[in-house]
Short mmCIF file of C-alpha atoms in Angstrom, two decimals:
data_model
loop_
_atom_site.label_atom_id
_atom_site.label_comp_id
_atom_site.label_asym_id
_atom_site.label_seq_id
_atom_site.Cartn_x
_atom_site.Cartn_y
_atom_site.Cartn_z
CA UNK A 1 -7.35 -21.63 28.74
CA UNK A 2 -5.27 -17.73 29.55
CA UNK A 3 -4.84 -17.24 25.85
CA UNK A 4 -8.73 -18.17 24.70
CA UNK A 5 -10.00 -14.61 24.00
CA UNK A 6 -7.15 -12.63 24.21
CA UNK A 7 -5.06 -10.75 22.38
CA UNK A 8 -1.07 -11.50 21.60
CA UNK A 9 0.66 -8.81 22.75
CA UNK A 10 1.76 -7.83 19.66
CA UNK A 11 -1.60 -6.58 18.81
CA UNK A 12 -1.95 -4.93 22.34
CA UNK A 13 1.45 -2.49 22.03
CA UNK A 14 0.33 -2.19 17.99
CA UNK A 15 -2.96 -0.27 19.75
CA UNK A 16 -0.77 1.48 22.15
CA UNK A 17 1.22 2.80 19.83
CA UNK A 18 -1.04 3.50 17.01
CA UNK A 19 -3.63 5.97 19.80
CA UNK A 20 -0.38 7.45 21.21
CA UNK A 21 0.17 8.32 18.07
CA UNK A 22 -3.01 8.96 17.06
CA UNK A 23 -3.43 11.37 20.10
CA UNK A 24 -1.01 13.31 19.83
CA UNK A 25 -0.72 13.53 15.77
CA UNK A 26 -4.12 12.94 14.95
CA UNK A 27 -6.63 14.26 16.99
CA UNK A 28 -5.32 18.07 17.44
CA UNK A 29 -6.58 18.64 13.89
CA UNK A 30 -9.85 16.52 13.56
CA UNK A 31 -11.56 19.59 14.23
CA UNK A 32 -10.02 21.25 12.02
CA UNK A 33 -10.54 19.12 9.45
CA UNK A 34 -14.16 18.78 9.60
CA UNK A 35 -15.48 22.39 9.57
CA UNK A 36 -12.98 22.87 6.88
CA UNK A 37 -13.48 20.52 5.23
CA UNK A 38 -9.78 19.74 3.92
CA UNK A 39 -7.19 16.70 3.35
CA UNK A 40 -5.55 15.61 6.95
CA UNK A 41 -2.58 16.29 5.56
CA UNK A 42 -0.79 16.33 9.04
CA UNK A 43 -2.40 12.27 9.48
CA UNK A 44 -1.12 11.31 6.04
CA UNK A 45 2.05 13.03 7.47
CA UNK A 46 1.70 11.27 10.49
CA UNK A 47 0.86 7.58 9.23
CA UNK A 48 3.68 7.91 6.46
CA UNK A 49 6.26 8.31 8.22
CA UNK A 50 4.84 5.47 10.73
CA UNK A 51 4.75 2.60 8.08
CA UNK A 52 1.02 2.98 8.90
CA UNK A 53 -0.76 4.66 5.50
CA UNK A 54 -0.49 0.59 3.72
CA UNK A 55 0.34 -1.35 6.20
CA UNK A 56 -1.20 -4.17 5.13
CA UNK A 57 1.23 -4.51 1.64
CA UNK A 58 3.22 -7.64 1.89
CA UNK A 59 7.35 -7.15 3.06
CA UNK A 60 8.31 -8.64 0.04
CA UNK A 61 6.95 -4.78 -2.17
CA UNK A 62 8.38 -3.16 1.30
CA UNK A 63 5.30 -2.80 3.47
CA UNK A 64 4.91 -4.20 6.67
CA UNK A 65 3.08 -6.86 5.93
CA UNK A 66 0.12 -6.29 8.37
CA UNK A 67 -2.02 -8.98 8.87
CA UNK A 68 -5.84 -8.32 8.88
CA UNK A 69 -6.84 -8.12 12.37
CA UNK A 70 -3.52 -5.55 12.29
CA UNK A 71 -5.02 -3.09 9.84
CA UNK A 72 -8.54 -3.63 12.34
CA UNK A 73 -6.54 -2.38 14.82
CA UNK A 74 -4.53 0.74 13.13
CA UNK A 75 -8.06 2.14 11.49
CA UNK A 76 -9.49 2.04 15.06
CA UNK A 77 -7.75 3.38 16.83
CA UNK A 78 -7.19 6.04 13.65
CA UNK A 79 -11.52 6.47 13.48
CA UNK A 80 -11.85 7.27 17.56
CA UNK A 81 -10.14 10.77 17.14
CA UNK A 82 -11.08 11.09 13.21
CA UNK A 83 -13.26 9.42 11.23
CA UNK A 84 -11.67 10.93 7.81
CA UNK A 85 -7.73 10.37 8.57
CA UNK A 86 -8.85 6.71 9.11
CA UNK A 87 -9.93 5.85 5.66
CA UNK A 88 -5.94 7.21 3.86
CA UNK A 89 -5.38 3.53 5.37
CA UNK A 90 -8.99 1.55 4.35
CA UNK A 91 -8.88 3.34 0.99
CA UNK A 92 -5.45 1.85 0.57
CA UNK A 93 -6.39 -1.49 1.30
CA UNK A 94 -9.26 -1.16 -0.59
CA UNK A 95 -7.89 -0.21 -3.46
CA UNK A 96 -5.13 -2.42 -3.26
CA UNK A 97 -6.52 -5.74 -2.18
CA UNK A 98 -7.53 -6.75 -6.46
CA UNK A 99 -4.56 -6.53 -7.42
CA UNK A 100 -2.89 -8.69 -4.10
CA UNK A 101 -5.79 -10.51 -5.41
CA UNK A 102 -5.81 -10.98 -9.30
CA UNK A 103 -2.18 -9.07 -9.94
CA UNK A 104 0.82 -11.10 -10.99
CA UNK A 105 4.16 -10.55 -8.69
CA UNK A 106 5.13 -7.84 -12.00
CA UNK A 107 2.12 -6.35 -11.17
CA UNK A 108 2.06 -5.57 -7.68
CA UNK A 109 5.69 -4.91 -7.45
CA UNK A 110 5.13 -1.94 -9.95
CA UNK A 111 2.22 -0.69 -7.62
CA UNK A 112 2.22 -1.73 -4.46
CA UNK A 113 6.14 -0.89 -3.60
CA UNK A 114 5.09 3.40 -4.88
CA UNK A 115 1.88 2.66 -2.67
CA UNK A 116 4.52 2.27 0.65
CA UNK A 117 5.90 5.45 -0.36
CA UNK A 118 3.05 7.17 -0.01
CA UNK A 119 1.51 6.76 -3.42
CA UNK A 120 -2.54 6.28 -3.15
CA UNK A 121 -4.22 3.71 -4.53
CA UNK A 122 -8.46 4.03 -4.69
CA UNK A 123 -10.90 1.66 -5.84
CA UNK A 124 -13.29 2.89 -8.82
CA UNK A 125 -17.00 0.19 -9.09
CA UNK A 126 -19.82 2.67 -8.35
CA UNK A 127 -21.45 4.55 -10.92
CA UNK A 128 -24.52 6.83 -11.44
CA UNK A 129 -27.00 3.70 -11.97
CA UNK A 130 -24.80 1.22 -10.50
CA UNK A 131 -24.37 1.18 -6.61
CA UNK A 132 -25.85 -1.63 -4.74
CA UNK A 133 -26.44 -3.37 -8.16
CA UNK A 134 -22.32 -2.52 -9.80
CA UNK A 135 -23.21 -5.23 -12.12
CA UNK A 136 -25.68 -2.53 -14.15
CA UNK A 137 -21.55 -0.43 -14.20
CA UNK A 138 -21.74 1.78 -17.92
CA UNK A 139 -18.07 2.15 -17.85
CA UNK A 140 -16.69 0.44 -21.08
CA UNK A 141 -13.16 -1.03 -21.76
CA UNK A 142 -12.91 -2.00 -25.76
CA UNK A 143 -10.06 -4.22 -26.78
CA UNK A 144 -7.75 -2.13 -29.10
CA UNK A 145 -4.61 -3.85 -30.25
CA UNK A 146 -2.40 -5.03 -27.63
CA UNK A 147 -4.36 -2.39 -25.16
CA UNK A 148 -7.66 -1.14 -24.34
CA UNK A 149 -9.74 2.24 -24.13
CA UNK A 150 -11.81 2.84 -21.10
CA UNK A 151 -14.80 5.86 -21.51
CA UNK A 152 -17.30 6.18 -18.65
CA UNK A 153 -17.38 7.43 -15.64
CA UNK A 154 -17.54 6.23 -11.78
CA UNK A 155 -19.11 7.92 -8.43
CA UNK A 156 -18.73 8.23 -5.43
CA UNK A 157 -14.60 7.57 -4.86
CA UNK A 158 -12.90 8.41 -2.42
CA UNK A 159 -9.64 10.00 -2.02
CA UNK A 160 -10.28 10.90 -6.09
CA UNK A 161 -7.43 13.74 -6.91
CA UNK A 162 -5.40 12.25 -4.04
CA UNK A 163 -4.21 8.55 -5.04
CA UNK A 164 -1.90 8.45 -7.53
CA UNK A 165 -3.48 4.58 -9.14
CA UNK A 166 -7.86 3.54 -8.70
CA UNK A 167 -8.34 0.50 -9.91
CA UNK A 168 -10.95 0.42 -12.19
CA UNK A 169 -14.20 -1.93 -12.90
CA UNK A 170 -14.78 -1.77 -16.83
CA UNK A 171 -17.45 -3.65 -18.82
CA UNK A 172 -16.08 -5.51 -21.57
CA UNK A 173 -18.40 -7.00 -22.79
CA UNK A 174 -22.05 -5.51 -21.71
CA UNK A 175 -23.95 -8.93 -22.96
CA UNK A 176 -22.38 -11.16 -20.43
CA UNK A 177 -23.06 -8.73 -17.58
CA UNK A 178 -21.58 -8.89 -14.18
CA UNK A 179 -19.61 -11.50 -16.17
CA UNK A 180 -18.19 -9.25 -18.59
CA UNK A 181 -16.27 -7.04 -16.30
CA UNK A 182 -13.22 -6.86 -16.17
CA UNK A 183 -10.86 -5.51 -13.32
CA UNK A 184 -7.90 -2.71 -14.65
CA UNK A 185 -5.27 -0.53 -13.26
CA UNK A 186 -5.38 3.65 -13.95
CA UNK A 187 -2.92 6.12 -12.90
CA UNK A 188 -3.98 9.32 -12.20
CA UNK A 189 -1.18 10.76 -14.65
CA UNK A 190 -2.75 9.25 -17.65
CA UNK A 191 -3.98 10.99 -20.68
CA UNK A 192 -8.15 11.32 -20.53
CA UNK A 193 -8.67 11.18 -16.55
CA UNK A 194 -10.18 13.93 -14.66
CA UNK A 195 -12.18 14.06 -11.41
CA UNK A 196 -15.65 16.29 -10.68
CA UNK A 197 -15.60 18.61 -8.32
CA UNK A 198 -16.08 17.35 -4.19
CA UNK A 199 -19.27 16.57 -2.43
CA UNK A 200 -20.44 18.03 0.00
CA UNK A 201 -21.15 15.14 2.38
CA UNK A 202 -22.98 15.12 5.92
CA UNK A 203 -20.41 13.59 7.43
CA UNK A 204 -16.33 12.10 6.89
CA UNK A 205 -15.46 15.97 5.25
CA UNK A 206 -12.22 15.12 5.54
CA UNK A 207 -12.22 12.53 2.80
CA UNK A 208 -12.15 14.20 -0.12
CA UNK A 209 -15.32 12.26 -2.75
CA UNK A 210 -15.13 12.74 -5.97
CA UNK A 211 -16.21 11.63 -9.80
CA UNK A 212 -13.49 9.94 -11.69
CA UNK A 213 -13.94 10.76 -15.74
CA UNK A 214 -12.27 8.12 -18.42
CA UNK A 215 -12.70 9.93 -21.38
CA UNK A 216 -11.04 7.49 -24.46
CA UNK A 217 -8.24 6.39 -21.69
CA UNK A 218 -6.16 4.31 -23.59
CA UNK A 219 -4.19 1.63 -21.18
CA UNK A 220 -2.00 -1.98 -21.76
CA UNK A 221 -3.14 -5.17 -21.46
CA UNK A 222 -0.38 -4.70 -18.44
CA UNK A 223 -2.82 -2.84 -17.04
CA UNK A 224 -5.72 -6.20 -16.27
CA UNK A 225 -5.90 -7.43 -13.06
CA UNK A 226 -8.65 -9.73 -13.69
CA UNK A 227 -9.04 -12.32 -16.15
CA UNK A 228 -11.10 -11.48 -18.72
CA UNK A 229 -14.73 -11.28 -18.02
CA UNK A 230 -14.17 -12.61 -14.10
CA UNK A 231 -13.49 -8.16 -12.54
CA UNK A 232 -16.91 -8.48 -11.16
CA UNK A 233 -15.85 -12.07 -9.43
CA UNK A 234 -12.50 -10.29 -7.66
CA UNK A 235 -14.38 -6.85 -7.36
CA UNK A 236 -16.71 -9.08 -4.45
CA UNK A 237 -14.09 -11.03 -3.27
CA UNK A 238 -12.19 -7.86 -2.52
CA UNK A 239 -15.12 -6.29 -0.70
CA UNK A 240 -15.02 -9.72 1.97
CA UNK A 241 -11.64 -8.49 2.60
CA UNK A 242 -12.18 -4.96 3.05
CA UNK A 243 -15.82 -4.76 4.52
CA UNK A 244 -14.11 -5.30 8.00
CA UNK A 245 -12.32 -2.20 8.09
CA UNK A 246 -15.24 0.00 7.78
CA UNK A 247 -16.95 -2.51 10.92
CA UNK A 248 -13.43 -1.30 12.25
CA UNK A 249 -13.97 2.38 11.41
CA UNK A 250 -16.97 2.40 12.94
CA UNK A 251 -15.41 0.58 16.15
CA UNK A 252 -13.10 3.59 16.28
CA UNK A 253 -16.20 6.05 16.45
CA UNK A 254 -18.51 4.53 18.65
CA UNK A 255 -15.52 3.95 21.31
CA UNK A 256 -14.43 8.07 21.05
CA UNK A 257 -18.65 8.95 21.05
CA UNK A 258 -18.31 6.55 24.17
CA UNK A 259 -15.20 7.80 25.99
CA UNK A 260 -16.33 11.46 25.05
CA UNK A 261 -19.82 10.86 26.42
CA UNK A 262 -18.47 9.14 30.16
CA UNK A 263 -16.19 11.61 31.39
CA UNK A 264 -19.23 14.15 30.14
CA UNK A 265 -21.57 12.47 32.11
CA UNK A 266 -18.69 12.37 35.51
CA UNK A 267 -18.46 16.43 34.63
CA UNK A 268 -21.87 18.07 34.18
CA UNK A 269 -23.82 18.28 37.18
CA UNK A 270 -27.39 18.97 37.33
CA UNK A 271 -29.34 18.32 40.47
CA UNK A 272 -26.36 18.63 42.45
CA UNK A 273 -24.56 15.91 41.27
CA UNK A 274 -23.11 15.33 38.09
CA UNK A 275 -25.66 13.34 35.53
CA UNK A 276 -23.05 10.29 35.90
CA UNK A 277 -25.10 8.84 39.32
CA UNK A 278 -28.91 8.60 37.44
CA UNK A 279 -29.72 5.23 36.89
CA UNK A 280 -31.46 6.30 33.35
CA UNK A 281 -27.98 8.11 31.97
CA UNK A 282 -25.59 4.48 33.60
CA UNK A 283 -27.94 2.06 31.58
CA UNK A 284 -27.45 4.66 28.74
CA UNK A 285 -24.05 4.30 29.23
CA UNK A 286 -24.01 0.89 29.28
CA UNK A 287 -25.92 0.10 27.01
CA UNK A 288 -23.43 1.95 24.62
CA UNK A 289 -19.82 -0.26 26.33
CA UNK A 290 -22.04 -3.59 25.81
CA UNK A 291 -23.21 -2.78 22.05
CA UNK A 292 -19.19 -1.53 20.63
CA UNK A 293 -17.97 -5.11 23.21
CA UNK A 294 -20.80 -6.99 20.45
CA UNK A 295 -19.39 -5.66 17.50
CA UNK A 296 -15.69 -5.85 18.32
CA UNK A 297 -15.79 -9.25 19.21
CA UNK A 298 -17.68 -10.19 15.21
CA UNK A 299 -15.05 -7.46 13.94
CA UNK A 300 -12.07 -9.40 15.12
CA UNK A 301 -13.18 -12.84 14.35
CA UNK A 302 -14.31 -11.94 11.11
CA UNK A 303 -10.19 -10.80 10.51
CA UNK A 304 -9.45 -13.32 11.62
CA UNK A 305 -11.88 -15.25 9.27
CA UNK A 306 -10.29 -12.49 6.41
CA UNK A 307 -6.85 -14.54 7.13
CA UNK A 308 -6.80 -17.26 6.55
CA UNK A 309 -9.17 -17.15 3.59
CA UNK A 310 -12.30 -19.52 5.82
CA UNK A 311 -15.39 -20.24 4.16
CA UNK A 312 -17.39 -18.22 6.27
CA UNK A 313 -16.11 -15.31 5.01
CA UNK A 314 -18.93 -13.86 3.38
CA UNK A 315 -21.39 -14.06 6.45
CA UNK A 316 -18.81 -12.74 8.76
CA UNK A 317 -17.46 -10.09 6.65
CA UNK A 318 -20.92 -8.91 6.19
CA UNK A 319 -21.97 -9.30 9.25
CA UNK A 320 -19.40 -7.30 11.19
CA UNK A 321 -20.05 -4.33 8.97
CA UNK A 322 -23.49 -4.45 9.21
CA UNK A 323 -23.72 -4.88 13.30
CA UNK A 324 -20.22 -2.55 13.92
CA UNK A 325 -22.00 0.56 11.96
CA UNK A 326 -25.56 0.18 13.63
CA UNK A 327 -23.50 0.13 16.88
CA UNK A 328 -21.67 3.09 15.75
CA UNK A 329 -25.36 4.81 14.53
CA UNK A 330 -27.01 4.22 17.92
CA UNK A 331 -24.45 4.74 20.03
CA UNK A 332 -23.56 8.31 18.74
CA UNK A 333 -26.78 8.92 18.49
CA UNK A 334 -26.94 8.44 22.69
CA UNK A 335 -23.47 9.86 22.79
CA UNK A 336 -24.72 13.43 21.63
CA UNK A 337 -28.22 12.45 23.45
CA UNK A 338 -25.60 12.32 27.33
CA UNK A 339 -24.78 15.46 25.95
CA UNK A 340 -27.39 17.31 24.93
CA UNK A 341 -27.46 21.29 23.99
CA UNK A 342 -23.95 20.67 24.12
CA UNK A 343 -23.69 17.45 21.79
CA UNK A 344 -25.57 19.42 19.34
CA UNK A 345 -22.80 22.25 18.08
CA UNK A 346 -19.87 21.66 16.95
CA UNK A 347 -17.94 22.27 20.00
CA UNK A 348 -17.96 18.91 21.06
CA UNK A 349 -17.02 15.78 19.36
CA UNK A 350 -19.61 13.69 19.44
CA UNK A 351 -22.05 16.04 16.64
CA UNK A 352 -19.24 15.27 14.31
CA UNK A 353 -18.90 11.24 15.15
CA UNK A 354 -22.08 10.91 14.73
CA UNK A 355 -21.96 12.17 11.22
CA UNK A 356 -19.31 10.13 10.82
CA UNK A 357 -20.97 7.17 11.52
CA UNK A 358 -24.05 7.71 9.00
CA UNK A 359 -21.67 7.01 6.66
CA UNK A 360 -20.08 3.65 7.43
CA UNK A 361 -24.18 2.44 6.91
CA UNK A 362 -24.14 3.32 3.63
CA UNK A 363 -20.72 2.20 1.98
CA UNK A 364 -19.02 -0.22 0.96
CA UNK A 365 -22.20 -1.95 0.61
CA UNK A 366 -25.41 -0.37 2.24
CA UNK A 367 -26.71 -2.42 5.51
CA UNK A 368 -29.96 -3.88 3.62
CA UNK A 369 -27.54 -5.40 0.90
CA UNK A 370 -25.35 -6.68 4.22
CA UNK A 371 -28.84 -8.32 5.33
CA UNK A 372 -28.54 -9.78 1.69
CA UNK A 373 -25.52 -11.34 1.31
CA UNK A 374 -25.78 -12.70 5.21
CA UNK A 375 -28.75 -14.29 3.89
CA UNK A 376 -27.46 -15.87 0.58
CA UNK A 377 -24.40 -17.19 3.40
CA UNK A 378 -26.45 -18.36 6.07
CA UNK A 379 -24.69 -22.01 6.72
CA UNK A 380 -27.93 -24.20 7.90
CA UNK A 381 -26.16 -27.29 7.79
#
């Protein structure tokens, strides 16, 4: 019974090491990264040096072979101090999971071995008119001899322009809808690839989000990582595994906001005593801690299912993402309330955390879409 609901020591040690790194090498730059909307290069360097930027890559390709729960803990601890920095390992996993699921050994060696050296990997699915309805994409890949020609654009791409590699979903047969979509790897250096201006966002300001354009991009068939027409299925399989990383981000943001609010409540004095002594504040902090604990259990359970490839992964992946991100939004909102007027200005991190939390409810599928996914995957047997 002692081992039930208790993390094995290796995960506890991982959390401690990542937290120490985050506190020392990432947290000191978090405010500046947000204020100046700049890429968190200090975090990228620190994560790369510690082999944490793409820890999920199997050891045979030079990675750490970190399992899904280990990756969740890495992202959670980085997001606790800087959400923008947590997108470095999260985006690298999102971009490369399609390759890991659908690519050949030669393809994996070609790109994963470069990913672990610091060459980022982004994911290109969404378009201006194809967000929640991803199958409505207009980007085309037309067969050209023994290769393909890509034309179109992708919207809201995290780390666009920073990453060297891009998993791109394109329609190879528009008459077949979702069954006419194929997945490819496109490289930043390919002729015809360009990027739009960085989006001016509410939060996650340190993570560049740009449009990616494909203008007669010629690639060989060796860039195709799904069977022709099987790209949409591969994309959905990918999200089953990577939505959990968004839950991890949300957990970290919520944990950081809770800790800041609890510490402030003990220091801030009103009416002759700390505001922590007022029951109204105690109840807010208790609810925050309870919600975070529940979200963490659900997220870790989803990560375990991801690692084992269990049949109910789709439900748990959507549930963890939906629940944890809703919790993050509530917790950060309450944290700002605990700080009062100070919470509304950027002198304290909870203002940034509240802005960052909002995105987690939107990207990799809005929480409304997550509820649709859950409803379609209810186990009613």
